[in-house]
Amino acid sequence: MALLRLVATECRNVLQRGYSTASVPTTKMFIDGKFVDSKTSEWIDLHDPATNEVVTRVPKCTQDEMQAAVDSSKKAFKTWRQSSILSRQQVMFKLQHIIRNNMSELAKNITKEQGKTLIDAEGDVLRGLQVVEHCCSITSLQMGETVPNIAKDMDTYSYTLPLGVTAGIAPFNFPAMIPLWMFPVAITCGNTSIIKPSERVPGATMLLMEMLNEAGCPPGVVNVIHGAHDSVNFICDNPDIRAVSFVGSDQAGKYIYERAGRNGKRVQANMGAKNHGVIMADANKENTLNQLAGAAFGAAGQRCMALSTAVFVGEARNWIPDLVERARTLRVNAGHVPGTDVGPVISPQSKQRIHELVESGVKEGAKIVLDGRNVKVENFEKGNFVGPTIISDVTPTMKCYTEEIFGPVLVCLSVNTVDEAIELINNNPYGNGTAIFTTNGATARKFVNEIDVGQVGVNVPIPVPLPMFSFTGSRGSFLGDCHFYGKQGIKFYTQTKTVTQLWREGDVSHTKAAVAMPTMK
């Protein structure tokens, strides 16, 4: 795997010294099974979030290059759709083995481009790998249905068939996991796929393409293009692309859903979130505070399922000072430095936005009980670092509550009863995830039954389901009919053909063997 070894070497170089402008490499496209240099005149500089040094330049692919990717996928679909489901399964078996053997190299690349800690980057890869492993069972999950003798001499049966060329538009926060939510399910179902990774973190996707080649996937089954707005518009508008998967911000998700939908495409869009953790006074205090700190500040809060809002019920509000002390001990540093708990956020613009939202809380009457805005990281003074930050006395009308901060910031609200907590959460427009911490089974049952959120944890802070289920964010957090991976993911990437056939019994040529001498009659 020449590319994998090359990228691994580049990762080590970046971690040690960074790049000078003259030596900055460029990110290639992946078209028809080959890594191809773009001929574009427009490039996007990708910065290491820990140093803000440029580590690669990402092309804004030209219209002809993007069309070449579609043409490759369209051509490959003609034969890939006719391949046996067992042969597609074998590609997934091989791919999961290769990914598992190279998790550390993928993690190094993710840390270089995205900034998260190495251990968190390995978790990123693992959660995507689990989707690949689940794809190995699609042989049974893609079965159709049948009813014989639905009428005299008549049978009805259905096939579950691929759609054609599909596309995935991935975000920056999970460089491996989200693309692995997309193309493995699509191609195992018999489709071909075009992936547009975030222009901020394309490296993991390119490594996965090298692994896909090694797994024996035919050329053109998966192609990779790069860019920003023009590439998104291309995917939404191209008539040969039948379905679009998207994970990212509200604004982009709504835009893609509307534009691609207007062009007759299927769309699944995971968007923004405001995930609440409800802390009851009867909860296991030590475990709850540890879980809360990890879910709020892990990955620098850049998870769509980060537990960014704590709702303390009754006397549980007295635990906030203890939570502050736990958060204060978390170590902020570059993601590759051993012992780091919180890495940098993705960009200077993101850091500035986080600062502004924290300050808005102060102006509206909230209290900053832990302020991480002025954190200094030795040897990485130019990095995009924000330390763990906790804001208390927040109300539902404050901007720091109504907007998704997407950083290591926990906003804390207080209510008197679990009913008030449920009402607060249900009034929020988002429905991605929520959790309750309690030792009372009746309280937990009431919460689960009455909460209007797609993914609920009971003493589990980040209730992302494993791939035998589906990622089921709801309300303002999702647009579309079928969710990612699991049975719903297979449904999204397939269509049903129903056949009703009539073969009259009276038309059977022979009912038994003719053994008599034939004669003229």
Short mmCIF file of C-alpha atoms in Angstrom, two decimals:
data_model
loop_
_atom_site.label_atom_id
_atom_site.label_comp_id
_atom_site.label_asym_id
_atom_site.label_seq_id
_atom_site.Cartn_x
_atom_site.Cartn_y
_atom_site.Cartn_z
CA MET A 1 0.00 0.00 0.00
CA ALA A 2 2.30 2.69 -1.32
CA LEU A 3 -0.06 5.60 -0.64
CA LEU A 4 -0.68 4.46 2.92
CA ARG A 5 3.06 4.32 3.61
CA LEU A 6 3.54 7.73 2.00
CA VAL A 7 0.77 9.33 4.04
CA ALA A 8 2.07 7.70 7.22
CA THR A 9 5.48 9.24 6.55
CA GLU A 10 3.91 12.64 5.88
CA CYS A 11 1.93 12.37 9.13
CA ARG A 12 5.12 11.81 11.10
CA ASN A 13 6.83 14.70 9.33
CA VAL A 14 3.95 17.05 10.07
CA LEU A 15 3.83 16.05 13.71
CA GLN A 16 7.55 16.75 14.00
CA ARG A 17 8.12 19.89 11.94
CA GLY A 18 5.17 21.05 9.81
CA TYR A 19 5.48 22.09 6.14
CA SER A 20 7.03 25.05 4.43
CA THR A 21 4.91 26.60 1.70
CA ALA A 22 7.22 25.34 -1.03
CA SER A 23 6.94 21.70 0.05
CA VAL A 24 3.17 21.50 0.54
CA PRO A 25 1.77 18.41 -1.21
CA THR A 26 -1.56 18.36 -3.00
CA THR A 27 -4.48 16.03 -2.40
CA LYS A 28 -5.40 13.86 -5.37
CA MET A 29 -8.76 12.80 -6.70
CA PHE A 30 -9.72 9.13 -6.94
CA ILE A 31 -11.31 8.34 -10.29
CA ASP A 32 -11.75 4.97 -11.96
CA GLY A 33 -9.57 3.23 -9.40
CA LYS A 34 -6.64 5.63 -9.79
CA PHE A 35 -5.27 8.59 -7.82
CA VAL A 36 -5.35 11.52 -10.19
CA ASP A 37 -3.94 15.04 -9.97
CA SER A 38 -6.45 17.80 -10.50
CA LYS A 39 -5.90 20.36 -13.26
CA THR A 40 -7.81 23.04 -11.39
CA SER A 41 -6.48 26.54 -10.83
CA GLU A 42 -8.31 26.85 -7.48
CA TRP A 43 -7.02 25.24 -4.31
CA ILE A 44 -7.97 25.18 -0.62
CA ASP A 45 -5.19 25.25 1.96
CA LEU A 46 -5.67 22.67 4.70
CA HIS A 47 -4.19 23.71 8.05
CA ASP A 48 -3.08 21.58 10.98
CA PRO A 49 -5.42 22.81 13.75
CA ALA A 50 -2.66 22.50 16.36
CA THR A 51 -0.17 24.70 14.49
CA ASN A 52 -2.13 26.37 11.66
CA GLU A 53 0.63 25.34 9.27
CA VAL A 54 -0.50 24.26 5.81
CA VAL A 55 -0.18 20.49 5.42
CA THR A 56 -1.83 19.93 2.03
CA ARG A 57 -3.68 21.78 -0.68
CA VAL A 58 -7.08 20.44 -1.67
CA PRO A 59 -8.36 21.00 -5.22
CA LYS A 60 -11.64 22.56 -6.16
CA CYS A 61 -12.31 20.00 -8.86
CA THR A 62 -13.36 21.28 -12.26
CA GLN A 63 -16.75 20.47 -13.75
CA ASP A 64 -15.08 18.12 -16.24
CA GLU A 65 -13.27 16.27 -13.46
CA MET A 66 -16.45 15.83 -11.46
CA GLN A 67 -18.29 14.67 -14.57
CA ALA A 68 -15.51 12.16 -15.21
CA ALA A 69 -16.17 10.73 -11.73
CA VAL A 70 -19.88 10.40 -12.50
CA ASP A 71 -19.17 8.81 -15.89
CA SER A 72 -16.86 6.31 -14.19
CA SER A 73 -19.48 5.44 -11.58
CA LYS A 74 -22.22 5.18 -14.20
CA LYS A 75 -20.14 2.81 -16.33
CA ALA A 76 -19.10 0.69 -13.34
CA PHE A 77 -22.71 0.36 -12.19
CA LYS A 78 -23.62 -1.65 -15.30
CA THR A 79 -21.42 -4.54 -14.22
CA TRP A 80 -21.30 -3.97 -10.44
CA ARG A 81 -25.09 -4.25 -10.13
CA GLN A 82 -24.90 -7.66 -11.85
CA SER A 83 -22.19 -8.93 -9.53
CA SER A 84 -23.30 -11.48 -7.00
CA ILE A 85 -24.10 -10.26 -3.52
CA LEU A 86 -21.56 -12.82 -2.26
CA SER A 87 -18.76 -11.19 -4.26
CA ARG A 88 -19.70 -7.78 -2.87
CA GLN A 89 -19.72 -9.29 0.59
CA GLN A 90 -16.20 -10.61 0.03
CA VAL A 91 -14.97 -7.08 -0.73
CA MET A 92 -16.36 -5.96 2.63
CA PHE A 93 -14.73 -8.88 4.43
CA LYS A 94 -11.36 -7.90 2.96
CA LEU A 95 -11.89 -4.18 3.55
CA GLN A 96 -12.69 -4.59 7.23
CA HIS A 97 -9.55 -6.68 7.68
CA ILE A 98 -7.36 -4.07 5.98
CA ILE A 99 -8.89 -1.19 7.94
CA ARG A 100 -8.41 -3.02 11.23
CA ASN A 101 -4.74 -3.63 10.44
CA ASN A 102 -4.16 0.04 9.62
CA MET A 103 -6.20 1.83 12.26
CA SER A 104 -3.21 3.59 13.77
CA GLU A 105 -2.11 5.06 10.42
CA LEU A 106 -5.63 6.30 9.73
CA ALA A 107 -5.75 7.80 13.22
CA LYS A 108 -2.46 9.67 12.68
CA ASN A 109 -3.82 11.22 9.52
CA ILE A 110 -7.05 12.23 11.26
CA THR A 111 -5.11 13.86 14.10
CA LYS A 112 -2.94 15.74 11.62
CA GLU A 113 -5.86 17.16 9.64
CA GLN A 114 -8.68 17.36 12.18
CA GLY A 115 -6.85 17.81 15.49
CA LYS A 116 -8.59 15.24 17.70
CA THR A 117 -6.51 13.08 20.02
CA LEU A 118 -5.04 9.88 18.67
CA ILE A 119 -7.19 7.72 20.93
CA ASP A 120 -10.31 9.57 19.82
CA ALA A 121 -9.21 9.27 16.19
CA GLU A 122 -8.93 5.51 16.60
CA GLY A 123 -12.48 5.55 17.97
CA ASP A 124 -13.51 7.47 14.86
CA VAL A 125 -12.09 4.67 12.70
CA LEU A 126 -13.55 1.91 14.86
CA ARG A 127 -17.11 3.22 14.65
CA GLY A 128 -16.81 3.37 10.88
CA LEU A 129 -15.24 -0.08 10.78
CA GLN A 130 -18.28 -1.46 12.60
CA VAL A 131 -20.47 -0.31 9.72
CA VAL A 132 -18.20 -2.11 7.26
CA GLU A 133 -18.47 -5.25 9.38
CA HIS A 134 -22.25 -4.94 9.42
CA CYS A 135 -22.22 -4.69 5.62
CA CYS A 136 -20.93 -8.27 5.62
CA SER A 137 -24.43 -9.33 6.73
CA ILE A 138 -26.31 -7.54 3.95
CA THR A 139 -26.62 -10.87 2.15
CA SER A 140 -29.54 -11.69 4.44
CA LEU A 141 -30.81 -8.14 5.00
CA GLN A 142 -31.27 -7.38 1.28
CA MET A 143 -33.70 -10.24 0.74
CA GLY A 144 -37.05 -9.55 -0.88
CA GLU A 145 -40.47 -11.00 -0.06
CA THR A 146 -42.79 -13.52 -1.66
CA VAL A 147 -46.35 -14.85 -1.42
CA PRO A 148 -47.14 -17.93 -3.54
CA ASN A 149 -50.68 -18.65 -4.75
CA ILE A 150 -51.91 -15.15 -4.05
CA ALA A 151 -54.61 -16.07 -6.54
CA LYS A 152 -55.25 -19.15 -8.69
CA ASP A 153 -51.93 -20.02 -10.37
CA MET A 154 -50.54 -16.59 -9.44
CA ASP A 155 -47.46 -15.70 -7.33
CA THR A 156 -46.15 -12.31 -6.17
CA TYR A 157 -42.58 -11.64 -5.13
CA SER A 158 -40.27 -8.65 -4.72
CA TYR A 159 -36.62 -7.91 -5.29
CA THR A 160 -34.52 -5.35 -3.39
CA LEU A 161 -32.40 -3.71 -6.06
CA PRO A 162 -29.74 -0.97 -6.16
CA LEU A 163 -30.55 2.57 -7.27
CA GLY A 164 -27.53 3.44 -9.42
CA VAL A 165 -24.97 6.18 -8.82
CA THR A 166 -25.13 7.60 -5.29
CA ALA A 167 -23.17 10.35 -3.53
CA GLY A 168 -22.00 11.20 -0.04
CA ILE A 169 -21.08 14.63 1.32
CA ALA A 170 -19.11 14.26 4.56
CA PRO A 171 -18.26 16.73 7.40
CA PHE A 172 -14.95 17.57 9.05
CA ASN A 173 -15.56 16.17 12.52
CA PHE A 174 -15.42 12.43 11.71
CA PRO A 175 -13.07 12.00 8.74
CA ALA A 176 -13.26 8.18 8.69
CA MET A 177 -16.54 7.27 10.37
CA ILE A 178 -18.93 9.32 8.24
CA PRO A 179 -17.59 8.26 4.81
CA LEU A 180 -17.77 4.69 6.15
CA TRP A 181 -21.45 5.29 6.97
CA MET A 182 -21.93 6.04 3.29
CA PHE A 183 -20.04 4.18 0.58
CA PRO A 184 -19.80 0.67 2.15
CA VAL A 185 -23.58 0.39 2.55
CA ALA A 186 -24.17 1.89 -0.90
CA ILE A 187 -21.81 -0.41 -2.79
CA THR A 188 -22.64 -3.59 -0.90
CA CYS A 189 -26.24 -3.04 -1.97
CA GLY A 190 -25.00 -2.93 -5.58
CA ASN A 191 -24.78 0.83 -6.16
CA THR A 192 -21.75 2.86 -7.11
CA SER A 193 -20.71 5.85 -5.01
CA ILE A 194 -19.13 9.27 -5.30
CA ILE A 195 -17.71 10.68 -2.06
CA LYS A 196 -16.94 14.33 -1.42
CA PRO A 197 -15.05 14.44 1.87
CA SER A 198 -14.81 17.70 3.75
CA GLU A 199 -12.19 19.91 2.15
CA ARG A 200 -10.79 20.26 5.67
CA VAL A 201 -10.07 16.53 6.21
CA PRO A 202 -9.81 14.55 2.93
CA GLY A 203 -6.82 12.40 3.93
CA ALA A 204 -8.70 9.60 5.70
CA THR A 205 -11.00 9.11 2.73
CA MET A 206 -8.03 8.88 0.37
CA LEU A 207 -6.42 6.24 2.60
CA LEU A 208 -9.69 4.31 2.59
CA MET A 209 -9.65 4.35 -1.22
CA GLU A 210 -6.19 2.77 -1.20
CA MET A 211 -7.57 0.09 1.10
CA LEU A 212 -10.63 -0.38 -1.10
CA ASN A 213 -8.36 -1.01 -4.08
CA GLU A 214 -6.43 -3.57 -2.06
CA ALA A 215 -9.71 -5.25 -1.09
CA GLY A 216 -10.40 -5.91 -4.78
CA CYS A 217 -13.16 -3.40 -5.40
CA PRO A 218 -13.42 -2.81 -9.18
CA PRO A 219 -12.46 0.58 -10.66
CA GLY A 220 -15.26 3.14 -10.74
CA VAL A 221 -17.36 1.59 -7.99
CA VAL A 222 -16.23 4.40 -5.66
CA ASN A 223 -14.86 7.73 -6.88
CA VAL A 224 -13.71 10.73 -4.81
CA ILE A 225 -13.99 14.39 -5.76
CA HIS A 226 -13.03 17.51 -3.80
CA GLY A 227 -14.22 21.05 -3.46
CA ALA A 228 -16.62 23.35 -1.69
CA HIS A 229 -19.89 24.93 -2.87
CA ASP A 230 -19.53 24.10 -6.56
CA SER A 231 -18.97 20.41 -5.87
CA VAL A 232 -22.03 20.29 -3.61
CA ASN A 233 -24.14 21.95 -6.30
CA PHE A 234 -22.78 19.50 -8.86
CA ILE A 235 -23.87 16.55 -6.75
CA CYS A 236 -27.30 18.05 -6.16
CA ASP A 237 -27.87 18.82 -9.84
CA ASN A 238 -26.25 15.97 -11.78
CA PRO A 239 -29.06 13.88 -13.29
CA ASP A 240 -27.14 10.59 -13.04
CA ILE A 241 -26.82 10.76 -9.24
CA ARG A 242 -29.88 9.11 -7.70
CA ALA A 243 -29.36 9.61 -3.96
CA VAL A 244 -27.38 11.92 -1.68
CA SER A 245 -26.21 11.28 1.89
CA PHE A 246 -25.18 14.30 3.94
CA VAL A 247 -23.89 14.98 7.44
CA GLY A 248 -23.12 18.53 8.51
CA SER A 249 -24.59 21.88 9.48
CA ASP A 250 -28.22 22.95 9.45
CA GLN A 251 -27.76 25.52 6.73
CA ALA A 252 -25.98 23.16 4.36
CA GLY A 253 -28.32 20.25 5.14
CA LYS A 254 -31.47 22.21 4.41
CA TYR A 255 -29.94 23.58 1.22
CA ILE A 256 -28.89 20.13 -0.04
CA TYR A 257 -32.20 18.53 0.91
CA GLU A 258 -34.16 21.20 -0.96
CA ARG A 259 -31.92 21.43 -4.03
CA ALA A 260 -31.28 17.71 -4.49
CA GLY A 261 -34.91 16.89 -3.68
CA ARG A 262 -36.09 19.38 -6.28
CA ASN A 263 -34.02 17.41 -8.79
CA GLY A 264 -35.78 14.17 -7.85
CA LYS A 265 -33.06 12.65 -5.67
CA ARG A 266 -33.39 10.78 -2.43
CA VAL A 267 -31.72 12.63 0.44
CA GLN A 268 -30.78 11.68 3.99
CA ALA A 269 -29.39 14.62 5.96
CA ASN A 270 -28.08 14.52 9.52
CA MET A 271 -27.82 18.11 10.70
CA GLY A 272 -27.50 20.17 13.88
CA ALA A 273 -28.10 19.21 17.48
CA LYS A 274 -28.50 20.45 21.01
CA ASN A 275 -28.13 17.35 23.13
CA HIS A 276 -29.30 17.51 26.74
CA GLY A 277 -28.10 15.45 29.67
CA VAL A 278 -30.60 15.34 32.53
CA ILE A 279 -28.98 14.81 35.93
CA MET A 280 -31.23 13.56 38.71
CA ALA A 281 -30.18 13.97 42.34
CA ASP A 282 -30.43 10.19 42.85
CA ALA A 283 -27.87 9.46 40.11
CA ASN A 284 -24.51 7.89 40.84
CA LYS A 285 -22.65 11.14 41.36
CA GLU A 286 -19.07 10.10 40.60
CA ASN A 287 -19.97 8.16 37.47
CA THR A 288 -22.36 10.83 36.22
CA LEU A 289 -19.88 13.67 36.53
CA ASN A 290 -17.16 11.67 34.80
CA GLN A 291 -19.52 10.73 31.98
CA LEU A 292 -20.76 14.29 31.64
CA ALA A 293 -17.26 15.76 31.41
CA GLY A 294 -16.19 13.23 28.80
CA ALA A 295 -19.30 13.69 26.67
CA ALA A 296 -19.13 17.50 26.81
CA PHE A 297 -15.41 18.06 26.23
CA GLY A 298 -14.20 14.97 24.37
CA ALA A 299 -13.25 15.62 20.73
CA ALA A 300 -13.20 19.32 21.76
CA GLY A 301 -16.99 19.19 21.72
CA GLN A 302 -17.00 18.74 17.93
CA ARG A 303 -19.45 15.85 17.87
CA CYS A 304 -23.00 16.08 16.63
CA MET A 305 -23.84 13.86 19.62
CA ALA A 306 -21.76 15.79 22.15
CA LEU A 307 -23.65 16.29 25.41
CA SER A 308 -23.42 20.07 25.23
CA THR A 309 -26.26 20.94 27.62
CA ALA A 310 -26.65 19.76 31.23
CA VAL A 311 -30.05 20.01 32.91
CA PHE A 312 -29.66 19.65 36.68
CA VAL A 313 -32.87 18.60 38.44
CA GLY A 314 -33.46 19.75 42.02
CA GLU A 315 -30.56 19.29 44.41
CA ALA A 316 -28.36 17.97 41.59
CA ARG A 317 -27.55 21.61 40.77
CA ASN A 318 -25.21 21.54 43.78
CA TRP A 319 -22.91 19.22 41.80
CA ILE A 320 -21.78 21.95 39.38
CA PRO A 321 -18.69 22.93 41.44
CA ASP A 322 -17.58 19.27 41.47
CA LEU A 323 -18.08 19.12 37.71
CA VAL A 324 -15.92 22.24 37.32
CA GLU A 325 -13.08 20.59 39.28
CA ARG A 326 -13.19 17.53 37.04
CA ALA A 327 -13.17 19.61 33.87
CA ARG A 328 -10.33 21.74 35.19
CA THR A 329 -8.04 18.69 35.32
CA LEU A 330 -8.49 17.86 31.61
CA ARG A 331 -5.30 18.44 29.65
CA VAL A 332 -5.48 20.65 26.55
CA ASN A 333 -2.77 19.99 23.96
CA ALA A 334 -2.08 18.88 20.40
CA GLY A 335 -3.86 15.65 19.60
CA HIS A 336 -0.70 13.60 19.02
CA VAL A 337 0.83 14.52 22.41
CA PRO A 338 0.42 11.64 24.89
CA GLY A 339 -2.01 12.30 27.70
CA THR A 340 -4.01 14.93 25.83
CA ASP A 341 -7.72 15.04 26.71
CA VAL A 342 -8.87 18.01 24.61
CA GLY A 343 -7.31 18.86 21.25
CA PRO A 344 -7.79 22.00 19.14
CA VAL A 345 -10.96 22.98 17.33
CA ILE A 346 -10.90 22.84 13.56
CA SER A 347 -10.15 26.46 12.59
CA PRO A 348 -9.48 29.98 13.87
CA GLN A 349 -12.95 30.94 12.68
CA SER A 350 -14.50 28.17 14.76
CA LYS A 351 -12.48 29.28 17.80
CA GLN A 352 -13.65 32.86 17.35
CA ARG A 353 -17.28 31.80 17.03
CA ILE A 354 -17.03 29.75 20.24
CA HIS A 355 -15.57 32.77 22.06
CA GLU A 356 -18.39 34.97 20.82
CA LEU A 357 -21.11 32.56 21.91
CA VAL A 358 -19.57 32.22 25.37
CA GLU A 359 -19.40 36.00 25.69
CA SER A 360 -23.02 36.30 24.59
CA GLY A 361 -23.99 34.20 27.60
CA VAL A 362 -22.19 36.61 29.92
CA LYS A 363 -23.95 39.58 28.36
CA GLU A 364 -27.32 37.89 28.80
CA GLY A 365 -26.80 37.12 32.50
CA ALA A 366 -25.19 33.69 32.62
CA LYS A 367 -22.08 32.94 34.71
CA ILE A 368 -18.84 31.47 33.45
CA VAL A 369 -17.77 29.08 36.20
CA LEU A 370 -14.89 27.67 34.12
CA ASP A 371 -13.39 29.79 31.34
CA GLY A 372 -11.17 28.06 28.78
CA ARG A 373 -10.99 30.88 26.25
CA ASN A 374 -7.51 32.03 27.19
CA VAL A 375 -5.84 28.64 27.43
CA LYS A 376 -2.18 28.61 26.41
CA VAL A 377 -0.55 25.48 24.99
CA GLU A 378 3.24 25.41 25.12
CA ASN A 379 4.90 24.84 21.73
CA PHE A 380 1.55 25.23 19.98
CA GLU A 381 0.84 28.90 20.57
CA LYS A 382 -0.70 29.34 17.10
CA GLY A 383 -3.16 26.46 17.51
CA ASN A 384 -6.95 26.70 17.65
CA PHE A 385 -7.25 25.76 21.31
CA VAL A 386 -10.24 26.32 23.58
CA GLY A 387 -10.16 24.82 27.04
CA PRO A 388 -13.13 23.20 28.78
CA THR A 389 -15.68 25.92 29.52
CA ILE A 390 -18.77 25.69 31.74
CA ILE A 391 -21.55 28.27 31.77
CA SER A 392 -24.15 28.15 34.57
CA ASP A 393 -27.45 29.96 35.18
CA VAL A 394 -28.34 29.61 31.50
CA THR A 395 -31.95 30.09 30.39
CA PRO A 396 -33.63 28.72 27.23
CA THR A 397 -33.76 32.16 25.59
CA MET A 398 -30.01 32.80 25.68
CA LYS A 399 -28.05 32.59 22.44
CA CYS A 400 -25.51 30.21 24.00
CA TYR A 401 -28.41 27.78 24.47
CA THR A 402 -30.34 28.30 21.24
CA GLU A 403 -27.30 27.90 18.96
CA GLU A 404 -25.09 24.85 18.58
CA ILE A 405 -21.69 25.94 19.89
CA PHE A 406 -19.72 22.93 18.57
CA GLY A 407 -16.82 23.37 20.93
CA PRO A 408 -15.71 22.29 24.43
CA VAL A 409 -18.42 24.32 26.13
CA LEU A 410 -21.09 22.97 28.50
CA VAL A 411 -24.12 25.12 29.23
CA CYS A 412 -25.95 24.33 32.48
CA LEU A 413 -29.63 24.87 33.22
CA SER A 414 -31.57 24.08 36.40
CA VAL A 415 -35.15 22.82 36.80
CA ASN A 416 -37.14 21.51 39.74
CA THR A 417 -38.67 18.32 38.34
CA VAL A 418 -38.13 15.72 35.64
CA ASP A 419 -41.36 16.93 34.02
CA GLU A 420 -39.81 20.37 33.57
CA ALA A 421 -36.70 18.78 32.08
CA ILE A 422 -38.78 16.80 29.59
CA GLU A 423 -40.74 19.91 28.60
CA LEU A 424 -37.51 21.89 28.14
CA ILE A 425 -36.00 19.27 25.84
CA ASN A 426 -39.17 18.71 23.84
CA ASN A 427 -39.47 22.45 23.24
CA ASN A 428 -36.00 22.56 21.71
CA PRO A 429 -36.14 22.27 17.89
CA TYR A 430 -33.45 19.56 17.73
CA GLY A 431 -33.96 15.86 18.33
CA ASN A 432 -30.60 14.20 17.80
CA GLY A 433 -29.77 12.75 21.21
CA THR A 434 -30.43 13.04 24.92
CA ALA A 435 -29.57 11.19 28.12
CA ILE A 436 -30.80 10.85 31.68
CA PHE A 437 -28.67 9.91 34.68
CA THR A 438 -30.63 8.26 37.48
CA THR A 439 -30.81 5.14 39.63
CA ASN A 440 -34.62 5.19 39.61
CA GLY A 441 -36.10 2.88 36.99
CA ALA A 442 -39.51 4.54 37.04
CA THR A 443 -37.96 7.95 36.38
CA ALA A 444 -35.93 6.56 33.51
CA ARG A 445 -38.98 4.84 32.01
CA LYS A 446 -41.03 8.02 32.20
CA PHE A 447 -38.23 9.96 30.52
CA VAL A 448 -37.81 7.43 27.71
CA ASN A 449 -41.55 7.29 27.03
CA GLU A 450 -42.21 11.02 27.03
CA ILE A 451 -39.11 12.47 25.43
CA ASP A 452 -39.36 13.43 21.75
CA VAL A 453 -35.77 12.74 20.70
CA GLY A 454 -34.52 10.12 18.27
CA GLN A 455 -31.71 8.63 20.38
CA VAL A 456 -32.01 8.29 24.15
CA GLY A 457 -29.42 7.16 26.67
CA VAL A 458 -30.13 5.95 30.20
CA ASN A 459 -26.90 6.42 32.14
CA VAL A 460 -25.25 6.44 28.70
CA PRO A 461 -24.07 9.94 27.70
CA ILE A 462 -23.62 9.48 23.95
CA PRO A 463 -26.23 6.94 22.81
CA VAL A 464 -25.03 6.37 19.26
CA PRO A 465 -26.42 2.97 18.23
CA LEU A 466 -24.28 0.21 16.79
CA PRO A 467 -24.79 -0.52 13.08
CA MET A 468 -27.29 -3.35 13.50
CA PHE A 469 -29.64 -0.48 14.44
CA SER A 470 -29.78 2.88 12.66
CA PHE A 471 -28.67 6.39 13.63
CA THR A 472 -32.09 7.85 14.37
CA GLY A 473 -31.84 11.57 15.09
CA SER A 474 -35.20 13.27 14.60
CA ARG A 475 -37.07 16.57 14.28
CA GLY A 476 -34.73 19.47 13.41
CA SER A 477 -31.70 17.18 13.42
CA PHE A 478 -32.70 15.10 10.40
CA LEU A 479 -34.29 15.50 6.99
CA GLY A 480 -35.33 12.49 4.94
CA ASP A 481 -37.25 9.25 5.28
CA CYS A 482 -34.52 6.68 5.93
CA HIS A 483 -31.68 7.05 8.43
CA PHE A 484 -28.02 6.08 8.16
CA TYR A 485 -26.79 2.46 8.27
CA GLY A 486 -28.68 -0.50 9.77
CA LYS A 487 -31.87 -1.66 8.08
CA GLN A 488 -32.90 1.89 7.26
CA GLY A 489 -29.59 2.52 5.51
CA ILE A 490 -30.17 -0.49 3.29
CA LYS A 491 -33.65 0.76 2.51
CA PHE A 492 -32.26 4.17 1.56
CA TYR A 493 -29.83 2.68 -0.94
CA THR A 494 -32.27 0.25 -2.57
CA GLN A 495 -35.54 0.19 -4.45
CA THR A 496 -38.16 -2.53 -4.61
CA LYS A 497 -39.31 -4.28 -7.77
CA THR A 498 -42.48 -6.32 -7.34
CA VAL A 499 -43.34 -9.08 -9.81
CA THR A 500 -46.76 -10.69 -10.16
CA GLN A 501 -46.72 -13.74 -12.43
CA LEU A 502 -49.42 -16.07 -13.72
CA TRP A 503 -48.61 -19.57 -14.95
CA ARG A 504 -51.79 -21.55 -15.55
CA GLU A 505 -51.67 -25.16 -14.47
CA GLY A 506 -53.55 -26.14 -17.60
CA ASP A 507 -50.65 -24.93 -19.73
CA VAL A 508 -48.19 -27.48 -18.33
CA SER A 509 -46.75 -29.37 -21.31
CA HIS A 510 -46.67 -32.81 -19.71
CA THR A 511 -47.98 -34.12 -16.44
CA LYS A 512 -46.11 -37.42 -16.71
CA ALA A 513 -43.54 -39.05 -18.92
CA ALA A 514 -44.87 -40.32 -22.28
CA VAL A 515 -43.69 -43.95 -22.59
CA ALA A 516 -46.15 -45.29 -25.19
CA MET A 517 -45.26 -45.57 -28.87
CA PRO A 518 -46.38 -42.37 -30.55
CA THR A 519 -49.02 -42.91 -33.20
CA MET A 520 -50.83 -40.78 -35.75
CA LYS A 521 -54.33 -39.75 -34.68
#
